[in-house]
Tab-separated table of C-alpha atoms in Angstrom:
chain	number	residue	atom	x	y	z
A	1	MET	CA	19.645	-54.988	-79.542
A	2	ALA	CA	22.140	-55.881	-81.903
A	3	ASP	CA	21.832	-51.824	-83.599
A	4	THR	CA	22.785	-50.640	-79.868
A	5	PRO	CA	25.437	-52.655	-78.376
A	6	ILE	CA	26.891	-51.476	-74.215
A	7	SER	CA	31.218	-51.685	-74.891
A	8	GLU	CA	32.610	-53.147	-71.310
A	9	GLU	CA	33.386	-49.419	-70.928
A	10	GLU	CA	29.859	-48.033	-71.465
A	11	PHE	CA	29.012	-51.210	-69.017
A	12	GLN	CA	31.629	-50.237	-66.483
A	13	LYS	CA	31.077	-45.909	-66.428
A	14	PHE	CA	27.276	-46.554	-66.311
A	15	ARG	CA	27.230	-50.053	-63.065
A	16	GLU	CA	29.732	-46.792	-61.159
A	17	PHE	CA	26.848	-43.897	-62.278
A	18	PHE	CA	23.360	-46.593	-61.230
A	19	TYR	CA	25.857	-47.009	-57.942
A	20	ARG	CA	26.304	-44.007	-57.150
A	21	LYS	CA	22.909	-42.452	-58.004
A	22	THR	CA	20.812	-46.270	-56.679
A	23	GLY	CA	22.595	-47.708	-53.897
A	24	ILE	CA	22.591	-51.275	-56.760
A	25	GLN	CA	25.381	-52.764	-57.584
A	26	PHE	CA	25.280	-55.395	-60.596
A	27	GLU	CA	28.014	-57.539	-60.930
A	28	SER	CA	29.685	-58.493	-63.666
A	29	SER	CA	27.096	-61.923	-64.270
A	30	LYS	CA	24.083	-59.495	-64.944
A	31	ARG	CA	25.515	-57.565	-67.779
A	32	TYR	CA	22.624	-59.277	-69.569
A	33	PHE	CA	20.025	-58.010	-67.358
A	34	VAL	CA	21.527	-54.555	-67.674
A	35	ASP	CA	22.240	-54.387	-71.531
A	36	LYS	CA	18.424	-55.636	-72.065
A	37	ARG	CA	16.698	-52.565	-70.101
A	38	LEU	CA	19.258	-50.138	-71.019
A	39	VAL	CA	19.112	-50.861	-74.802
A	40	GLU	CA	15.175	-51.006	-73.983
A	41	ARG	CA	15.248	-47.545	-72.570
A	42	ILE	CA	18.099	-46.232	-75.088
A	43	GLU	CA	15.187	-47.004	-78.185
A	44	ALA	CA	12.294	-45.834	-75.803
A	45	THR	CA	13.861	-42.679	-75.408
A	46	GLY	CA	14.782	-42.282	-78.850
A	47	ASN	CA	18.891	-42.336	-78.949
A	48	ASP	CA	21.016	-44.370	-80.842
A	49	THR	CA	23.464	-44.623	-78.881
A	50	PHE	CA	24.293	-45.584	-75.061
A	51	ARG	CA	26.465	-42.067	-75.088
A	52	SER	CA	23.537	-39.652	-75.941
A	53	TYR	CA	21.484	-42.384	-73.465
A	54	PHE	CA	23.941	-41.721	-70.582
A	55	THR	CA	24.358	-37.688	-71.533
A	56	MET	CA	20.494	-37.825	-70.895
A	57	LEU	CA	20.398	-39.795	-68.170
A	58	ARG	CA	23.442	-38.254	-66.045
A	59	PHE	CA	21.882	-34.219	-67.120
A	60	GLN	CA	18.384	-34.006	-66.935
A	61	ALA	CA	16.610	-32.351	-64.468
A	62	SER	CA	13.986	-33.553	-63.286
A	63	GLY	CA	15.278	-37.434	-62.791
A	64	GLU	CA	12.545	-38.937	-64.911
A	65	GLU	CA	14.678	-41.040	-66.824
A	66	LEU	CA	16.691	-42.102	-64.062
A	67	GLN	CA	13.424	-43.107	-61.885
A	68	GLN	CA	12.278	-45.022	-64.871
A	69	LEU	CA	15.391	-47.487	-65.353
A	70	THR	CA	15.593	-47.692	-62.326
A	71	ASN	CA	11.937	-49.047	-61.769
A	72	LEU	CA	13.009	-51.044	-64.808
A	73	MET	CA	16.240	-52.668	-62.648
A	74	THR	CA	14.692	-53.468	-59.643
A	75	VAL	CA	12.150	-56.225	-59.635
A	76	ASN	CA	9.369	-55.235	-58.102
A	77	GLU	CA	7.153	-57.913	-56.773
A	78	THR	CA	6.118	-58.636	-53.385
A	79	TYR	CA	4.892	-62.093	-51.578
A	80	PHE	CA	4.221	-63.537	-48.380
A	81	PHE	CA	7.677	-63.907	-45.716
A	82	ARG	CA	10.130	-61.944	-49.291
A	83	GLU	CA	13.257	-62.007	-47.424
A	84	GLU	CA	11.952	-63.999	-44.552
A	85	TYR	CA	15.796	-63.783	-43.221
A	86	GLN	CA	14.652	-60.509	-42.185
A	87	PHE	CA	11.557	-61.701	-40.149
A	88	LYS	CA	13.753	-63.821	-38.151
A	89	CYS	CA	16.303	-61.916	-37.099
A	90	LEU	CA	13.400	-59.623	-36.194
A	91	VAL	CA	12.794	-62.540	-33.685
A	92	ASP	CA	16.131	-63.507	-32.986
A	93	SER	CA	17.847	-60.628	-32.301
A	94	ILE	CA	15.914	-56.935	-33.007
A	95	LEU	CA	12.656	-58.056	-30.016
A	96	PRO	CA	15.049	-59.553	-27.492
A	97	GLU	CA	16.927	-56.078	-26.929
A	98	ILE	CA	14.070	-54.438	-27.459
A	99	VAL	CA	12.147	-56.038	-24.544
A	100	ALA	CA	15.263	-55.833	-23.211
A	101	ARG	CA	15.369	-52.367	-22.148
A	102	LYS	CA	11.412	-51.543	-22.791
A	103	SER	CA	10.796	-50.269	-19.068
A	104	SER	CA	7.057	-50.375	-19.184
A	105	ARG	CA	4.610	-52.724	-20.920
A	106	SER	CA	3.679	-49.960	-23.220
A	107	PRO	CA	3.071	-52.123	-27.048
A	108	ILE	CA	6.028	-52.907	-29.084
A	109	ARG	CA	5.185	-50.842	-32.332
A	110	ILE	CA	5.707	-51.524	-36.049
A	111	TRP	CA	5.778	-49.451	-39.059
A	112	VAL	CA	5.925	-50.908	-42.179
A	113	ILE	CA	6.181	-48.841	-45.021
A	114	PRO	CA	5.394	-49.102	-48.586
A	115	SER	CA	2.287	-51.589	-48.032
A	116	SER	CA	1.652	-52.653	-50.937
A	117	SER	CA	-0.969	-54.814	-51.342
A	118	GLY	CA	-0.531	-56.166	-47.696
A	119	GLU	CA	1.246	-59.295	-48.227
A	120	GLU	CA	5.055	-57.737	-46.040
A	121	PRO	CA	2.728	-56.600	-43.159
A	122	TYR	CA	0.742	-59.527	-42.979
A	123	SER	CA	3.791	-61.935	-43.535
A	124	ILE	CA	5.492	-59.895	-39.917
A	125	ALA	CA	2.052	-60.432	-37.692
A	126	LEU	CA	2.015	-64.583	-38.799
A	127	TYR	CA	5.816	-64.076	-38.063
A	128	LEU	CA	5.935	-63.457	-34.978
A	129	LEU	CA	2.990	-65.528	-34.019
A	130	GLU	CA	4.464	-68.809	-35.892
A	131	HIS	CA	8.403	-67.903	-34.436
A	132	TRP	CA	8.356	-65.365	-31.088
A	133	ALA	CA	7.507	-67.057	-27.667
A	134	GLY	CA	7.218	-62.822	-25.971
A	135	ILE	CA	3.586	-63.138	-28.888
A	136	ASN	CA	2.370	-64.440	-25.486
A	137	ASP	CA	3.244	-61.611	-23.110
A	138	TRP	CA	3.978	-58.353	-24.951
A	139	ASP	CA	1.244	-56.494	-26.687
A	140	ILE	CA	1.649	-55.285	-30.764
A	141	GLU	CA	1.018	-52.871	-32.575
A	142	ILE	CA	1.578	-52.865	-36.549
A	143	ILE	CA	1.235	-49.870	-38.557
A	144	SER	CA	1.814	-50.100	-42.318
A	145	SER	CA	0.839	-46.860	-44.537
A	146	ASP	CA	1.276	-46.555	-48.515
A	147	ILE	CA	0.403	-43.644	-50.939
A	148	ASP	CA	-2.085	-45.440	-52.896
A	149	THR	CA	-4.952	-45.622	-51.444
A	150	ARG	CA	-6.518	-48.503	-54.165
A	151	ILE	CA	-3.619	-50.849	-53.279
A	152	LEU	CA	-4.471	-50.022	-49.627
A	153	ALA	CA	-8.193	-50.765	-50.067
A	154	GLN	CA	-6.818	-54.215	-51.277
A	155	ALA	CA	-4.095	-54.884	-48.481
A	156	ARG	CA	-7.474	-54.837	-46.219
A	157	GLN	CA	-9.266	-57.060	-48.065
A	158	GLY	CA	-6.133	-59.849	-48.135
A	159	LEU	CA	-7.003	-61.879	-50.893
A	160	TYR	CA	-3.993	-63.268	-53.019
A	161	SER	CA	-2.797	-65.393	-55.602
A	162	GLN	CA	-0.961	-68.236	-55.850
A	163	ARG	CA	2.398	-66.727	-56.944
A	164	ALA	CA	2.192	-64.650	-53.932
A	165	ILE	CA	1.656	-67.323	-51.132
A	166	GLN	CA	3.760	-69.571	-52.659
A	167	GLN	CA	7.249	-69.378	-49.972
A	168	LEU	CA	4.460	-69.797	-47.022
A	169	PRO	CA	4.772	-73.321	-45.685
A	170	VAL	CA	1.573	-75.402	-46.537
A	171	ARG	CA	0.969	-75.863	-42.787
A	172	MET	CA	0.686	-71.900	-42.445
A	173	LEU	CA	-1.643	-71.516	-45.239
A	174	GLN	CA	-3.830	-74.185	-44.080
A	175	LYS	CA	-3.936	-72.118	-40.420
A	176	TYR	CA	-4.234	-69.047	-41.925
A	177	PHE	CA	-5.908	-68.732	-45.540
A	178	SER	CA	-8.803	-69.402	-47.248
A	179	ARG	CA	-9.623	-70.467	-50.578
A	180	VAL	CA	-12.114	-68.214	-52.837
A	181	GLY	CA	-12.598	-68.752	-56.168
A	182	ASP	CA	-8.741	-68.927	-57.703
A	183	GLY	CA	-7.249	-67.224	-54.872
A	184	TYR	CA	-6.272	-67.340	-51.013
A	185	GLN	CA	-8.155	-64.805	-48.393
A	186	LEU	CA	-6.041	-64.057	-45.251
A	187	CYS	CA	-8.379	-65.087	-42.320
A	188	ASP	CA	-10.217	-62.213	-40.462
A	189	ASP	CA	-7.683	-62.003	-36.909
A	190	ILE	CA	-4.711	-61.214	-39.012
A	191	ARG	CA	-6.378	-59.242	-41.311
A	192	SER	CA	-7.347	-57.157	-38.287
A	193	ALA	CA	-3.997	-57.354	-36.330
A	194	VAL	CA	-3.116	-55.063	-39.127
A	195	GLU	CA	-3.846	-50.950	-39.317
A	196	PHE	CA	-3.447	-50.077	-42.882
A	197	THR	CA	-2.809	-45.959	-43.181
A	198	ARG	CA	-2.554	-43.280	-46.778
A	199	VAL	CA	0.882	-41.628	-46.032
A	200	ASN	CA	2.833	-39.819	-48.641
A	201	LEU	CA	6.600	-40.266	-47.075
A	202	SER	CA	7.386	-37.013	-48.395
A	203	GLU	CA	4.553	-34.813	-47.446
A	204	ARG	CA	5.443	-33.579	-43.835
A	205	ALA	CA	1.648	-33.033	-42.699
A	206	ASP	CA	1.590	-36.560	-43.522
A	207	THR	CA	4.412	-38.117	-41.104
A	208	ARG	CA	4.060	-35.688	-38.203
A	209	ALA	CA	1.991	-37.888	-36.611
A	210	TYR	CA	3.925	-40.619	-36.411
A	211	ARG	CA	6.454	-41.174	-33.816
A	212	ASN	CA	7.063	-43.687	-30.902
A	213	PHE	CA	8.243	-46.585	-33.332
A	214	ASP	CA	10.306	-49.883	-32.215
A	215	ILE	CA	10.406	-50.632	-35.544
A	216	VAL	CA	10.312	-49.000	-39.001
A	217	PHE	CA	10.350	-51.659	-41.920
A	218	CYS	CA	11.224	-50.065	-45.193
A	219	ARG	CA	12.185	-52.477	-47.870
A	220	ASN	CA	12.555	-51.650	-51.794
A	221	LEU	CA	11.010	-48.062	-51.147
A	222	LEU	CA	13.498	-45.307	-51.232
A	223	ILE	CA	15.206	-46.721	-54.452
A	224	TYR	CA	12.583	-45.175	-55.730
A	225	PHE	CA	13.437	-41.765	-54.923
A	226	ASP	CA	15.942	-38.964	-55.401
A	227	ASP	CA	18.346	-38.598	-53.319
A	228	ILE	CA	16.864	-35.223	-51.684
A	229	SER	CA	13.359	-37.703	-50.947
A	230	ARG	CA	15.357	-40.648	-49.921
A	231	LYS	CA	17.335	-37.959	-47.290
A	232	THR	CA	13.867	-36.429	-46.089
A	233	ALA	CA	12.190	-40.178	-45.760
A	234	ALA	CA	15.545	-41.107	-43.307
A	235	GLU	CA	15.391	-37.839	-41.202
A	236	THR	CA	11.596	-38.905	-41.023
A	237	PHE	CA	11.951	-42.380	-40.064
A	238	TYR	CA	14.878	-40.595	-37.112
A	239	ASP	CA	11.808	-39.184	-35.636
A	240	ALA	CA	9.561	-41.828	-36.212
A	241	LEU	CA	11.991	-44.197	-34.347
A	242	ASN	CA	11.999	-44.401	-30.485
A	243	PRO	CA	15.893	-43.788	-29.230
A	244	GLY	CA	17.602	-47.155	-29.669
A	245	GLY	CA	14.928	-48.351	-32.248
A	246	PHE	CA	15.356	-50.081	-35.762
A	247	ILE	CA	14.795	-49.508	-39.765
A	248	LEU	CA	15.377	-53.115	-42.347
A	249	LEU	CA	15.319	-51.849	-45.387
A	250	GLY	CA	15.809	-54.485	-48.747
A	251	HIS	CA	18.416	-56.080	-49.353
A	252	SER	CA	20.263	-53.947	-52.370
A	253	GLU	CA	19.604	-50.878	-49.969
A	254	SER	CA	21.974	-48.955	-47.846
A	255	MET	CA	21.321	-46.564	-45.065
A	256	SER	CA	24.792	-45.570	-45.097
A	257	ARG	CA	24.635	-43.881	-48.172
A	258	ILE	CA	21.568	-41.892	-47.630
A	259	SER	CA	22.478	-40.424	-44.220
A	260	SER	CA	24.846	-40.648	-41.023
A	261	LEU	CA	21.647	-40.582	-38.816
A	262	TYR	CA	22.352	-44.450	-37.945
A	263	LYS	CA	24.313	-46.768	-36.492
A	264	VAL	CA	25.010	-49.734	-38.174
A	265	ARG	CA	24.307	-53.372	-37.149
A	266	LYS	CA	25.518	-56.354	-38.258
A	267	PHE	CA	22.818	-59.114	-36.753
A	268	PRO	CA	24.504	-63.040	-37.911
A	269	GLU	CA	20.868	-62.860	-39.933
A	270	ALA	CA	20.882	-59.496	-41.405
A	271	ILE	CA	22.024	-55.835	-41.870
A	272	VAL	CA	19.858	-53.353	-39.613
A	273	TYR	CA	20.069	-49.930	-39.154
A	274	GLN	CA	19.753	-48.515	-35.918
A	275	ARG	CA	19.089	-44.547	-34.012
A	276	SER	CA	21.027	-44.429	-31.486
A	277	LEU	CA	19.998	-45.011	-28.027
A	278	GLU	CA	21.574	-41.758	-26.590
A	279	THR	CA	19.387	-39.338	-28.718
A	280	ARG	CA	16.611	-37.386	-28.313
B	1	MET	CA	-1.250	-60.835	-25.008
B	2	ALA	CA	-2.461	-59.377	-28.478
B	3	PHE	CA	-2.231	-57.274	-31.841
B	4	ILE	CA	-3.995	-54.380	-30.924
B	5	LYS	CA	-5.147	-51.173	-33.355
B	6	LYS	CA	-4.279	-47.644	-32.384
B	7	SER	CA	-4.459	-44.686	-34.536
B	8	PRO	CA	-0.528	-43.847	-35.046
B	9	GLY	CA	-1.606	-40.109	-34.389
B	10	SER	CA	-2.277	-42.400	-30.445
B	11	GLU	CA	1.217	-40.690	-29.655
B	12	THR	CA	2.110	-37.687	-30.920
B	13	LEU	CA	2.531	-33.377	-30.218
B	14	ALA	CA	-1.536	-33.461	-30.251
B	15	HIS	CA	-1.225	-35.002	-27.062
B	16	GLU	CA	1.995	-33.345	-25.362
B	17	GLU	CA	2.532	-29.791	-24.552
B	18	ARG	CA	3.507	-27.489	-26.503
B	19	ARG	CA	6.334	-24.889	-25.972
B	20	PHE	CA	6.763	-23.064	-28.800
B	21	ALA	CA	3.592	-21.516	-30.765
B	22	ARG	CA	4.352	-23.130	-35.031
B	23	ASP	CA	3.978	-19.506	-36.134
B	24	CYS	CA	7.516	-18.348	-38.041
B	25	ALA	CA	8.468	-16.354	-34.601
B	26	GLY	CA	8.264	-19.461	-32.606
B	27	LEU	CA	9.880	-21.685	-34.771
B	28	ALA	CA	12.794	-19.549	-35.029
B	29	LEU	CA	13.001	-20.080	-30.652
B	30	GLU	CA	12.679	-23.736	-30.999
B	31	LEU	CA	15.868	-23.817	-33.449
B	32	GLU	CA	17.526	-22.413	-29.938
B	33	SER	CA	15.843	-25.096	-27.946
B	34	ALA	CA	17.865	-27.183	-25.680
B	35	ASP	CA	16.134	-30.694	-27.059
B	36	ALA	CA	17.321	-31.963	-30.523
B	37	SER	CA	14.341	-33.303	-31.528
B	38	GLU	CA	12.798	-29.757	-30.700
B	39	ARG	CA	15.099	-28.315	-33.293
B	40	ARG	CA	14.876	-31.047	-35.654
B	41	TRP	CA	11.171	-30.032	-35.966
B	42	ALA	CA	12.103	-26.474	-36.120
B	43	ALA	CA	14.283	-27.316	-38.566
B	44	ARG	CA	11.699	-29.120	-40.894
B	45	ASP	CA	8.573	-26.854	-40.234
B	46	LEU	CA	10.651	-23.485	-40.889
B	47	ALA	CA	10.565	-24.026	-44.799
B	48	ASP	CA	7.866	-22.847	-44.895
B	49	CYS	CA	8.959	-19.107	-43.393
B	50	PRO	CA	10.627	-16.193	-45.247
B	51	ASP	CA	13.696	-15.372	-43.936
B	52	ALA	CA	14.343	-19.296	-43.192
B	53	SER	CA	17.935	-19.645	-44.798
B	54	ALA	CA	19.848	-16.809	-42.812
B	55	LEU	CA	18.171	-18.721	-39.429
B	56	LEU	CA	18.928	-21.992	-40.011
B	57	LEU	CA	22.670	-21.014	-41.750
B	58	SER	CA	23.333	-19.184	-38.437
B	59	ARG	CA	22.397	-22.075	-35.996
B	60	LEU	CA	24.478	-24.802	-38.447
B	61	GLN	CA	27.475	-22.663	-37.361
B	62	ARG	CA	26.985	-23.331	-34.115
B	63	GLU	CA	25.039	-27.003	-34.052
B	64	ASP	CA	26.776	-29.885	-32.784
B	65	ASP	CA	24.664	-32.359	-33.016
B	66	ALA	CA	24.433	-34.442	-35.821
B	67	SER	CA	20.881	-34.992	-36.599
B	68	VAL	CA	19.812	-31.581	-36.281
B	69	ARG	CA	22.763	-30.522	-38.377
B	70	GLU	CA	21.177	-33.132	-41.224
B	71	LEU	CA	17.578	-31.282	-41.005
B	72	ILE	CA	18.809	-28.236	-41.781
B	73	LEU	CA	21.459	-28.636	-44.495
B	74	SER	CA	18.505	-30.726	-46.240
B	75	THR	CA	15.888	-27.736	-45.171
B	76	LEU	CA	18.359	-25.779	-47.209
B	77	THR	CA	19.208	-28.108	-50.207
B	78	ARG	CA	15.314	-27.969	-50.077
B	79	LEU	CA	14.975	-23.646	-49.907
B	80	GLY	CA	17.784	-23.554	-52.366
B	81	ASP	CA	18.037	-19.969	-52.486
B	82	GLU	CA	20.382	-17.356	-52.933
B	83	VAL	CA	20.943	-16.610	-49.366
B	84	ALA	CA	21.504	-20.623	-48.601
B	85	VAL	CA	23.933	-21.611	-52.085
B	86	LEU	CA	25.637	-18.509	-50.339
B	87	GLY	CA	25.684	-20.142	-47.160
B	88	LEU	CA	26.681	-23.339	-48.316
B	89	VAL	CA	29.608	-21.771	-51.018
B	90	ASN	CA	30.709	-20.764	-47.105
B	91	CYS	CA	30.855	-24.153	-45.650
B	92	LEU	CA	33.121	-24.940	-48.390
B	93	ARG	CA	35.464	-22.844	-46.373
B	94	SER	CA	34.949	-24.383	-42.938
B	95	GLU	CA	37.777	-26.418	-40.943
B	96	ASN	CA	35.171	-28.936	-40.348
B	97	ALA	CA	35.461	-31.477	-42.766
B	98	ALA	CA	32.418	-33.322	-41.974
B	99	LEU	CA	30.175	-30.240	-42.760
B	100	ARG	CA	32.452	-29.332	-45.740
B	101	ASN	CA	31.425	-32.766	-46.865
B	102	GLU	CA	27.574	-32.162	-46.296
B	103	ALA	CA	27.250	-28.832	-47.695
B	104	ILE	CA	28.984	-30.538	-51.093
B	105	GLU	CA	26.287	-32.646	-50.803
B	106	CYS	CA	23.490	-30.186	-50.560
B	107	MET	CA	25.370	-28.637	-53.508
B	108	LYS	CA	25.019	-31.034	-55.655
B	109	GLN	CA	21.437	-30.903	-55.091
B	110	LEU	CA	21.111	-27.890	-56.560
B	111	PRO	CA	21.838	-27.602	-60.223
B	112	ASP	CA	20.146	-24.751	-61.194
B	113	GLU	CA	21.099	-22.579	-57.894
B	114	VAL	CA	25.141	-23.734	-57.959
B	115	ALA	CA	25.298	-22.847	-61.978
B	116	PRO	CA	25.766	-19.445	-61.565
B	117	ILE	CA	28.256	-19.407	-58.889
B	118	MET	CA	29.939	-21.922	-60.532
B	119	GLN	CA	32.829	-20.184	-62.371
B	120	CYS	CA	33.719	-18.255	-59.744
B	121	LEU	CA	33.966	-21.134	-57.448
B	122	LEU	CA	36.696	-22.580	-59.934
B	123	ALA	CA	38.218	-19.325	-60.282
B	124	ASP	CA	38.936	-19.482	-56.449
B	125	ALA	CA	41.738	-18.072	-54.515
B	126	ASP	CA	41.899	-21.293	-52.540
B	127	ALA	CA	42.663	-24.419	-54.172
B	128	ASP	CA	40.773	-26.489	-51.281
B	129	VAL	CA	37.164	-24.573	-52.674
B	130	ARG	CA	38.441	-25.186	-56.367
B	131	ILE	CA	38.850	-28.859	-55.486
B	132	PHE	CA	35.759	-28.308	-53.649
B	133	ALA	CA	33.745	-27.421	-56.394
B	134	VAL	CA	35.116	-29.803	-58.748
B	135	ASN	CA	33.712	-32.554	-56.633
B	136	VAL	CA	30.251	-30.486	-56.782
B	137	LEU	CA	30.323	-31.025	-60.440
B	138	GLU	CA	30.885	-35.331	-60.058
B	139	SER	CA	26.732	-35.583	-59.451
B	140	LEU	CA	25.593	-31.773	-60.919
B	141	CYS	CA	22.361	-32.555	-63.519
B	142	HIS	CA	24.177	-29.585	-65.528
B	143	PRO	CA	25.092	-29.215	-69.284
B	144	GLU	CA	27.651	-27.478	-68.774
B	145	VAL	CA	29.631	-29.911	-66.687
B	146	GLU	CA	31.660	-30.583	-69.484
B	147	SER	CA	32.884	-27.795	-70.890
B	148	TRP	CA	33.682	-26.546	-67.043
B	149	LEU	CA	36.096	-29.301	-66.743
B	150	ILE	CA	38.137	-28.205	-69.609
B	151	GLN	CA	38.089	-25.106	-68.393
B	152	VAL	CA	39.838	-26.185	-65.297
B	153	ILE	CA	42.079	-28.543	-66.885
B	154	GLU	CA	43.045	-25.632	-69.784
B	155	SER	CA	43.289	-23.148	-67.142
B	156	ASP	CA	44.364	-24.214	-63.787
B	157	ALA	CA	47.838	-24.039	-62.245
B	158	GLN	CA	47.325	-27.263	-59.558
B	159	VAL	CA	48.096	-30.010	-60.408
B	160	ASN	CA	45.949	-31.329	-57.480
B	161	VAL	CA	42.265	-29.475	-58.499
B	162	CYS	CA	43.406	-30.845	-62.357
B	163	ALA	CA	43.822	-34.585	-61.044
B	164	THR	CA	40.217	-34.014	-59.170
B	165	ALA	CA	38.746	-32.667	-62.450
B	166	VAL	CA	40.431	-35.050	-64.677
B	167	ASP	CA	38.957	-38.063	-62.720
B	168	LEU	CA	35.993	-36.563	-63.451
B	169	LEU	CA	36.069	-36.028	-66.838
B	170	GLY	CA	36.973	-39.635	-67.794
B	171	GLU	CA	33.508	-40.562	-66.679
B	172	VAL	CA	31.352	-37.417	-67.717
B	173	GLY	CA	33.845	-36.313	-70.873
B	174	SER	CA	33.450	-36.575	-74.903
B	175	ALA	CA	35.642	-36.095	-77.948
B	176	ALA	CA	35.818	-32.514	-77.138
B	177	ALA	CA	37.912	-32.962	-74.290
B	178	ARG	CA	40.691	-34.719	-75.864
B	179	ASP	CA	42.637	-31.657	-76.786
B	180	ALA	CA	42.468	-30.259	-73.742
B	181	LEU	CA	43.889	-33.791	-71.688
B	182	LEU	CA	46.622	-33.801	-73.918
B	183	ARG	CA	47.454	-30.191	-73.407
B	184	LEU	CA	47.565	-31.079	-69.446
B	185	LYS	CA	48.768	-34.335	-69.763
B	186	ALA	CA	51.994	-32.299	-71.654
B	187	ARG	CA	51.491	-29.741	-68.770
B	188	PHE	CA	52.332	-31.875	-65.785
B	189	ALA	CA	54.666	-34.449	-68.387
B	190	ASP	CA	56.658	-34.763	-64.748
B	191	GLU	CA	53.883	-35.903	-62.699
B	192	PRO	CA	53.257	-39.493	-62.894
B	193	TYR	CA	49.665	-39.911	-61.296
B	194	MET	CA	48.512	-37.370	-64.131
B	195	GLN	CA	50.090	-38.904	-66.960
B	196	PHE	CA	47.686	-42.329	-65.692
B	197	ALA	CA	44.589	-40.638	-65.153
B	198	THR	CA	44.781	-38.303	-68.102
B	199	ASP	CA	45.983	-42.162	-69.912
B	200	LEU	CA	42.599	-43.561	-68.362
B	201	ALA	CA	40.389	-40.564	-68.883
B	202	LEU	CA	41.875	-40.582	-72.950
B	203	LYS	CA	41.148	-44.615	-72.656
B	204	ARG	CA	37.636	-44.115	-71.644
B	205	LEU	CA	36.672	-40.892	-74.260
B	206	ALA	CA	38.271	-43.151	-77.185
B	207	ALA	CA	35.615	-45.916	-76.194
B	208	ASN	CA	32.432	-44.013	-76.841
């Protein structure tokens, strides 16, 4: 690292570029985190200086290096009740609006993508059971999708490490999980509450059937996409949602930088994006 | 009440009555539907049809629903053929600022397709179009970006065009831009913003 120091000007230049490309903003306090990963990629790509690496990053037509760097700059992990404030927002702000305008007793439909190993869709099911009184009055459909069939099989199995369940209250752990070897397995009732499906979000044929959802959770996925794929995903969600439906992104993601299709809703718990009620 | 499971496709078009065939002729008709949702789906699926760009561009000029316009522009970007690119260039001349900005965003995604016409855009008689062309360069992944910007600051007589190029050179420029920046600074010696912008760009280049 001492061989490829990154100057303040270079850091600022990189920070502006990376923000424009990904919407991820690094504060000056993250300087060490950013420098360390930049140096790692500078060395891995055989560049000698930040300047030559930055040129490559900017002008590589495939965008492959930007993807690699983005992967490295984001903490790719998931666990139960991650970004729990969004589930609170779901229960306290979003569902009351949806329920208030439902004209029939049709189920409330939630699409969770990516499913990854299932922590997120299962967290939603658990949170609704524990915190939403409406669960007694409404049917809920949770469909969770991922491009990776192996991770979907893992999700269906519902077997987790200590790390994945560490945010869960002990009471919930005891109520919904059983010990299996070194891990914890989610009970059958919750596992069967979620439908897992394989979907490539960039493939029209895959997403065409996904309609009439009230809520989409798509957290920490779009940051891995290039601009056009991100836009395509936003358009796919638009037609997957009912008018007035909501989409929740990861805390570092912003729909406003991707598409103008959605309205920003600032709830007390979180910022959420909404398809306009008047649209068809 | 409870958690229930149905297949995700249980509430899809498969259960709706189709008003248009999904072939190219049907999609062309659907693009003119009164229903915005149908127009969006037509704009997506037309990507597989020949002559799609001309149809989409024609609709784009008349389309007032933002969601459909966005779908049309995305499909044009994915197609990226000559008709699509020239149609996007024409959008730069539109009085509709939103459409212009949308076209710029699309063109940024098409470096190989836009590169052959960039010289013409940067020499356009309309200074606004030249500024929009520099805006396209801002995120265009193409190795000629710096040389195009140098060419702008060396030759363009319009201060706003040069100012836009200098701002960008501060970010993407190298030592190769230094002399051109100094000449530009001298050329617009009476423009305070240009003095500031060139100094900032030069400072950034020196830090490299």
